[in-house]
Structures are given as structure tokens and as C-alpha cells.
Tab-separated table of C-alpha atoms in Angstrom:
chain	number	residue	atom	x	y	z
A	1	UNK	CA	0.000	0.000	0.000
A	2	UNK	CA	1.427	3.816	-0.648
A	3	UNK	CA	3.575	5.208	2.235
A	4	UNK	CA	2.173	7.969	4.061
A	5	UNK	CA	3.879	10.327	2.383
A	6	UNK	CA	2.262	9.855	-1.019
A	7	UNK	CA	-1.110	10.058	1.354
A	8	UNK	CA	-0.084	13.440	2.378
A	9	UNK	CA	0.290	14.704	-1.653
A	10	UNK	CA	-2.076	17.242	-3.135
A	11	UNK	CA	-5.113	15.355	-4.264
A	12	UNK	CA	-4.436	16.814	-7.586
A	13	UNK	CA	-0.918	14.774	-7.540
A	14	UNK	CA	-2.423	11.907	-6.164
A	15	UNK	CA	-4.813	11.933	-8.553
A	16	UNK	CA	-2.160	12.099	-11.616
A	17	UNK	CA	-0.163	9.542	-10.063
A	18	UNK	CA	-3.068	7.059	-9.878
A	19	UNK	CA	-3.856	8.057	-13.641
A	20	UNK	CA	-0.762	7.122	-14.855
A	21	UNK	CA	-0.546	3.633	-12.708
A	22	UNK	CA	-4.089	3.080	-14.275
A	23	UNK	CA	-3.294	3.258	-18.105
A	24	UNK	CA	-0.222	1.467	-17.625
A	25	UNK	CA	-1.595	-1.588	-16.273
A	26	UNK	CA	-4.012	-1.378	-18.232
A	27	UNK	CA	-1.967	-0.962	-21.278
A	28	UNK	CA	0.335	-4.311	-20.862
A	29	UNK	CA	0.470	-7.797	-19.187
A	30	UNK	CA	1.366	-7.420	-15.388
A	31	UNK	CA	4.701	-9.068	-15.824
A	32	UNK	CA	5.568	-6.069	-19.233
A	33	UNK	CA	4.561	-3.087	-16.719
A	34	UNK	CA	7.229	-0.484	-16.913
A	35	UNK	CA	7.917	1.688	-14.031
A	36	UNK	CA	9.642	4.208	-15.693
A	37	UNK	CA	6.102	4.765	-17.904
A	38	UNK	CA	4.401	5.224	-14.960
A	39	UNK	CA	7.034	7.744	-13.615
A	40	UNK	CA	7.175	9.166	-16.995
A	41	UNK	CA	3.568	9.824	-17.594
A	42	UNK	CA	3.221	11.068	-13.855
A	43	UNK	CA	5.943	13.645	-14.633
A	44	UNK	CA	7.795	12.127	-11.305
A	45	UNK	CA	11.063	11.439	-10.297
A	46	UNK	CA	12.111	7.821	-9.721
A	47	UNK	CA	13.325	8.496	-6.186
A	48	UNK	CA	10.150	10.133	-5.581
A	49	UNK	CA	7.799	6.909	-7.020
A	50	UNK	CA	9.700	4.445	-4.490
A	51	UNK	CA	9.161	7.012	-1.567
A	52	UNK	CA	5.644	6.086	-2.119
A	53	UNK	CA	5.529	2.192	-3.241
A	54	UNK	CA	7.898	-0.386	-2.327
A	55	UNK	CA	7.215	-1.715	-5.969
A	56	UNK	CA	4.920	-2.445	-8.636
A	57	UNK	CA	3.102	-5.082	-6.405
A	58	UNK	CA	2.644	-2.395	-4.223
A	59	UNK	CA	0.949	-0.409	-6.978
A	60	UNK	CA	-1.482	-3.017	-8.041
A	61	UNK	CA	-3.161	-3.530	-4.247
A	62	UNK	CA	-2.975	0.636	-4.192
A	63	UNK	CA	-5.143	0.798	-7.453
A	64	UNK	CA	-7.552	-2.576	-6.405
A	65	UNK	CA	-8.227	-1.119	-3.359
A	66	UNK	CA	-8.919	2.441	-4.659
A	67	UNK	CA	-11.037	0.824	-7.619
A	68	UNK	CA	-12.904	-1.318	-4.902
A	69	UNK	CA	-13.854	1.259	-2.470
A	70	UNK	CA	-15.033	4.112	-5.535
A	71	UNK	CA	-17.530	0.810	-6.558
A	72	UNK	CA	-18.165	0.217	-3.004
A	73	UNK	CA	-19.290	3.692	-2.253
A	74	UNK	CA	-21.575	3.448	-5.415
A	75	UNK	CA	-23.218	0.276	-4.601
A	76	UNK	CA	-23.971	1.514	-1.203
A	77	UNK	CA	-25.625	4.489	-3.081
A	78	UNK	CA	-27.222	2.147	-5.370
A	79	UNK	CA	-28.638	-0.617	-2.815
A	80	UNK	CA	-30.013	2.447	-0.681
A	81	UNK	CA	-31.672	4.040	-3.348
A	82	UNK	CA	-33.176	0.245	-4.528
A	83	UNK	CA	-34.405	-0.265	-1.096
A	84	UNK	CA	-31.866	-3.836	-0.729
A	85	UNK	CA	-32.795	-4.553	-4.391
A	86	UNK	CA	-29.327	-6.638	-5.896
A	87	UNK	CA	-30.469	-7.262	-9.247
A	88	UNK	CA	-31.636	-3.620	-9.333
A	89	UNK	CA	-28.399	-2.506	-8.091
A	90	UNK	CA	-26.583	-4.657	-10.717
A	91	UNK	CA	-28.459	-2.735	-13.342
A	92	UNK	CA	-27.446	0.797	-12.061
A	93	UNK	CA	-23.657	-0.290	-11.446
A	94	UNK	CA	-23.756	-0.867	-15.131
A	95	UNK	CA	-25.263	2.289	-16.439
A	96	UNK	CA	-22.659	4.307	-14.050
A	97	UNK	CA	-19.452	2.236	-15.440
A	98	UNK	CA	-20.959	2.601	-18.497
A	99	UNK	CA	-21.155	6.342	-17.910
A	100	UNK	CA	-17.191	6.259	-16.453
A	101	UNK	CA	-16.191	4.978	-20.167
A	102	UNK	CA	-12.451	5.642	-20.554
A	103	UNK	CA	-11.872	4.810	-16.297
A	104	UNK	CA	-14.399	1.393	-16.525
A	105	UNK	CA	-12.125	0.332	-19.792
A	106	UNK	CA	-8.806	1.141	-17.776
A	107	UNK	CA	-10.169	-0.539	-14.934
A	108	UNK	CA	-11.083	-4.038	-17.136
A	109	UNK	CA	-7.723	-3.683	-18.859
A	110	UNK	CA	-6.289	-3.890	-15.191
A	111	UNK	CA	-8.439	-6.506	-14.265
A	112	UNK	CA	-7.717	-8.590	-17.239
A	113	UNK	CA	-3.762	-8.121	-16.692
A	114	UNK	CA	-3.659	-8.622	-12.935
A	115	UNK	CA	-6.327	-11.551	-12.591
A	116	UNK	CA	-4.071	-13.383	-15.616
A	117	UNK	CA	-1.128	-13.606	-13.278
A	118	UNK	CA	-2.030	-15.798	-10.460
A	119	UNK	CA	0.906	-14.419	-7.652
A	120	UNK	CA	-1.746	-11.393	-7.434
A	121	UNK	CA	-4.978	-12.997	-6.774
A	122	UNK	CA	-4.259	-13.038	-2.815
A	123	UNK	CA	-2.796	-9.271	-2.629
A	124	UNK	CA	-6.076	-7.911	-4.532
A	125	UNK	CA	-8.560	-9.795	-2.408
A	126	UNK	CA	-9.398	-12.880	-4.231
A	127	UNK	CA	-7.351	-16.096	-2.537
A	128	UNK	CA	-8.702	-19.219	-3.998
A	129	UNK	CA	-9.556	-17.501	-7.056
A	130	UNK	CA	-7.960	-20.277	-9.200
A	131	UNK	CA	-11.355	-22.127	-7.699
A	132	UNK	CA	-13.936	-19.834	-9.605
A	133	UNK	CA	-16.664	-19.286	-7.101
A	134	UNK	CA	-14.956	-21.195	-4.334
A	135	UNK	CA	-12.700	-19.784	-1.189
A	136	UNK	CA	-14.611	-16.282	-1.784
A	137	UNK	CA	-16.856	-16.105	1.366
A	138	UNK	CA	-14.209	-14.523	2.997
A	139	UNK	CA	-14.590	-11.964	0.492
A	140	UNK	CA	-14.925	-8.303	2.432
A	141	UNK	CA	-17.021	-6.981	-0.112
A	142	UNK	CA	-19.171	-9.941	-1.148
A	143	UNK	CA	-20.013	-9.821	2.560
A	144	UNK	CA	-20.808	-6.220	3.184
A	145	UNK	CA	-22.828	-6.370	0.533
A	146	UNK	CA	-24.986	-9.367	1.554
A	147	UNK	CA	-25.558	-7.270	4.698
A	148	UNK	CA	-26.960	-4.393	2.689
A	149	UNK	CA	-29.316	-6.687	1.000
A	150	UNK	CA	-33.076	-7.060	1.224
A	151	UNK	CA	-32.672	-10.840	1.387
A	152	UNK	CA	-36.431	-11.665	1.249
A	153	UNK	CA	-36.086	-11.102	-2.206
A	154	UNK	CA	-33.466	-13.823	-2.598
A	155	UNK	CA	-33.494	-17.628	-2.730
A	156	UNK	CA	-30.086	-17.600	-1.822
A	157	UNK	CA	-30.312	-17.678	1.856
A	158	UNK	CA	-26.229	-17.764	3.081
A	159	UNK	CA	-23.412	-15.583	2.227
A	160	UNK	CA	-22.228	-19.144	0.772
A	161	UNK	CA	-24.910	-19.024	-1.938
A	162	UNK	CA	-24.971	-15.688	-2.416
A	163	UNK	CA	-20.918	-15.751	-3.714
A	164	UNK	CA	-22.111	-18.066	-6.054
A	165	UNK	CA	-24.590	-15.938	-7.580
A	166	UNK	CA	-22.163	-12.751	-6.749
A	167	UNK	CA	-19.657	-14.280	-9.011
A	168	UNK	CA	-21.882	-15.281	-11.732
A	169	UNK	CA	-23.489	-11.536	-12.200
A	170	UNK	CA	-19.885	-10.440	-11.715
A	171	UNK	CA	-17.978	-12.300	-15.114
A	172	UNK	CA	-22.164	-11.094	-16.997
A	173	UNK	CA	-20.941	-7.430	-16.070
A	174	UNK	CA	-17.493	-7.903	-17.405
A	175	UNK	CA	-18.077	-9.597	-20.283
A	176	UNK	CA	-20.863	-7.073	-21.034
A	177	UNK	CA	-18.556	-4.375	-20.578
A	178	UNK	CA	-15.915	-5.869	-22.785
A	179	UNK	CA	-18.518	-6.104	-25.564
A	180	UNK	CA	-19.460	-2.646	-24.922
A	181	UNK	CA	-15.510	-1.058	-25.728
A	182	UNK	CA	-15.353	-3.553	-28.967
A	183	UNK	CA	-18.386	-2.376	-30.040
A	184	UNK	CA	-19.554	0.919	-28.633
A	185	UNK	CA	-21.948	1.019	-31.482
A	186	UNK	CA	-24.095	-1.654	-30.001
A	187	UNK	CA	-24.705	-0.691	-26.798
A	188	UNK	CA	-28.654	-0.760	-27.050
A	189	UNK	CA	-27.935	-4.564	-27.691
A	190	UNK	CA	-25.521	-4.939	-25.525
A	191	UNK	CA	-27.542	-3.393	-22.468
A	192	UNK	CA	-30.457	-5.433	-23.725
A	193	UNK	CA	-28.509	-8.727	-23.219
A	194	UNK	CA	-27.147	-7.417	-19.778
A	195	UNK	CA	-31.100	-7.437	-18.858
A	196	UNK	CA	-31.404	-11.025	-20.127
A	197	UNK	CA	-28.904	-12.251	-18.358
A	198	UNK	CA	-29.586	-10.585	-15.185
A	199	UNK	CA	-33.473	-12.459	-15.695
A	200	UNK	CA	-32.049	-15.241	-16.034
A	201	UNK	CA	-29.866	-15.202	-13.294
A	202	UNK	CA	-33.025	-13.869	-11.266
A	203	UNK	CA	-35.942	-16.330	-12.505
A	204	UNK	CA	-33.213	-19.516	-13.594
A	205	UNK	CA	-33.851	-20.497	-16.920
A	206	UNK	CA	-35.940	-23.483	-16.620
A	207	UNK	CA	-39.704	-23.759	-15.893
A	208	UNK	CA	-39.978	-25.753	-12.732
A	209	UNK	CA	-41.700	-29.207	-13.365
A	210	UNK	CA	-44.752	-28.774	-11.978
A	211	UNK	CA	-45.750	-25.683	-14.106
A	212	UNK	CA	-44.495	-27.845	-16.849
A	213	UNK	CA	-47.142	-31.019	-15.913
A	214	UNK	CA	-49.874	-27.860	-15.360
A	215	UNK	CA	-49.707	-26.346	-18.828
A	216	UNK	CA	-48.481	-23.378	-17.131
């Protein structure tokens, strides 16, 4: 995490600093990230970048935690606004990153960078993540959020269940997104499908039995 003395820059600095860190891991594989880019786009010195990481590891929890808590603060909005609603929520998370264009594609391009090199899946929050959906329920976020929920809404009834369906919505908004920046054009489509799959997720997508045997 940044030293205190980065913490007591000019936000404006800050700021600029966490720009640059953004596009370049966003830019290249984890393992190609140059810290004299970031230092060069910052318009810092190199003495003054390691007064405020140790290294580039250091960077990557810096930006996931910054990343998490700007979504956090936004879901919180979101679910209070929705009255506990998650599938609600889900729907306005997308129309806001969808709204943050150029930061939402930085922050997939970091995502897809970081997440591909497995040494950082326990510094950025996810251990177990080579499980998918597994080893998450000590998740901080998964389980604030199940605490914000209306859960009469849900069938999932355990913060267990709920990281399953957590996950699932999660790699929908991703891949959504990621369709969205290859084809800005089609984002009326593109938001349509998000709604499909968020149904889907919501109702399941087969008609129990007995409704079946009814005609229903």
C-alpha cells in the first residue's frame, strides 16, 4: 500500500499519479509493466515513485483497493436508493461504469492483466480464485454487501450461496462491458442482453416441473 507520504500529496498529484498507474496496467500484461512509464507519464522522479511504493506489487493492491472502495461507495448508493434490491443494483452499477467509459475500460484492462497472473490474486482480495466461485466467502465486499441486501427477495439464503450468484453476475458485467468497448456502437444490444442475463440469473432459466405437468 502507498507510504504515508504519497497520502499526504495534493489530491491533484495523487490523482495524476493514480492516472498514470491506471493506463499502464491497463496498457500491458502485469509481468511487461514499466515503471519508468508510470514515472514518466506522472511527470515524477524515480526516487520520488519508491518514496511512495515499495514496488509495482505495491501499486497493483494501491489501485484494487482504490477501484474497490469508488464501486463500493456506489453500490452503497445504489442498494439504498433500490431499497436492498441486488439485481436492481446490478443494473445501475452498469449504467454508471458505463457512464465512467475511458476509467471502466482502464479498470477491465487492469483486471484482465492482474487476474491473468495468479501471484496477485491473494494481494487484490481474491485467494482461492484459481477455484472460480470457491474460497470467496471470505470476500470483504461480497459480505458487506450481503448485509446491505433485502434478502427476502433472494433464494439464496447464506453468504455461501450468495458468492455463487455474486460471481456469476460479476464475469455477466465484465463480459458485457468488454462487448461494450469492442463495439460501442451496439450498446442498445448490448444493455439489452445485460437485462437477459440478469433475468435469467433472477428467474433460472428453466420452468420448474410442476408448471411444466400444469400447462403453465
Amino acid at each position: 500500500m502507498p507510504t504515508e507520504r504519497f497520502k499526504r500529496l495534493p489530491a491533484v498529484k495523487r490523482a495524476k499519479i493514480r492516472a498514470a498507474a491506471l493506463r499502464e496496467f491497463s496498457r500491458v500484461p502485469y509481468d511487461k509493466v514499466s515503471i519508468n512509464q508510470i514515472i514518466l507519464n506522472a511527470k515524477i522522479s524515480r526516487g520520488s515513485f519508491y518514496t511512495y511504493f515499495e514496488d509495482k506489487r505495491d501499486v497493483v493492491q494501491y489501485l484494487a483497493e482504490d477501484i474497490r472502495a469508488k464501486i463500493r461507495d456506489y453500490c452503497d448508493e445504489a442498494l439504498y436508493i433500490e431499497k436492498g434490491d441486488y439485481f436492481k443494483m446490478m443494473m445501475d452499477v452498469f449504467d454508471f461504469l458505463i457512464g465512467q467509459s475511458r476509467e471502466t475500460q482502464e479498470m477491465i484492462g487492469l483486471a484482465y492483466n492482474i487476474f491473468s497472473y495468479q501471484d496477485n490474486m491473494e494481494i487484490i482480495g481474491f485467494p482461492g480464485l484459481e477455484k472460480p466461485f470457491c474460497g470467496t466467502q471470505d470476500n470483504e465486499a461480497l459480505t458487506w454487501m450481503y448485509g446491505k441486501l433485502d434478502k427476502s427477495r433472494l433464494r439464496t439464503k447464506t453468504i455461501e450461496e450468495f458468492t455463487i450468484l455474486g460471481g456469476m453476475s460479476a464475469l455477466l458485467m465484465i463480459a458485457s462491458m468488454k462487448m461494450f468497448y469492442d463495439n460501442p456502437e451496439k450498446l442498445d444490444d448490448i444493455r439489452e442482453n445485460y437485462i437477459k442475463g440478469l433475468e435469467l440469473l433472477k428467474y433460472g432459466a428453466q420452468i420448474p416441473e410442476t408448471r411444466i405437468k400444469q400447462g403453465l
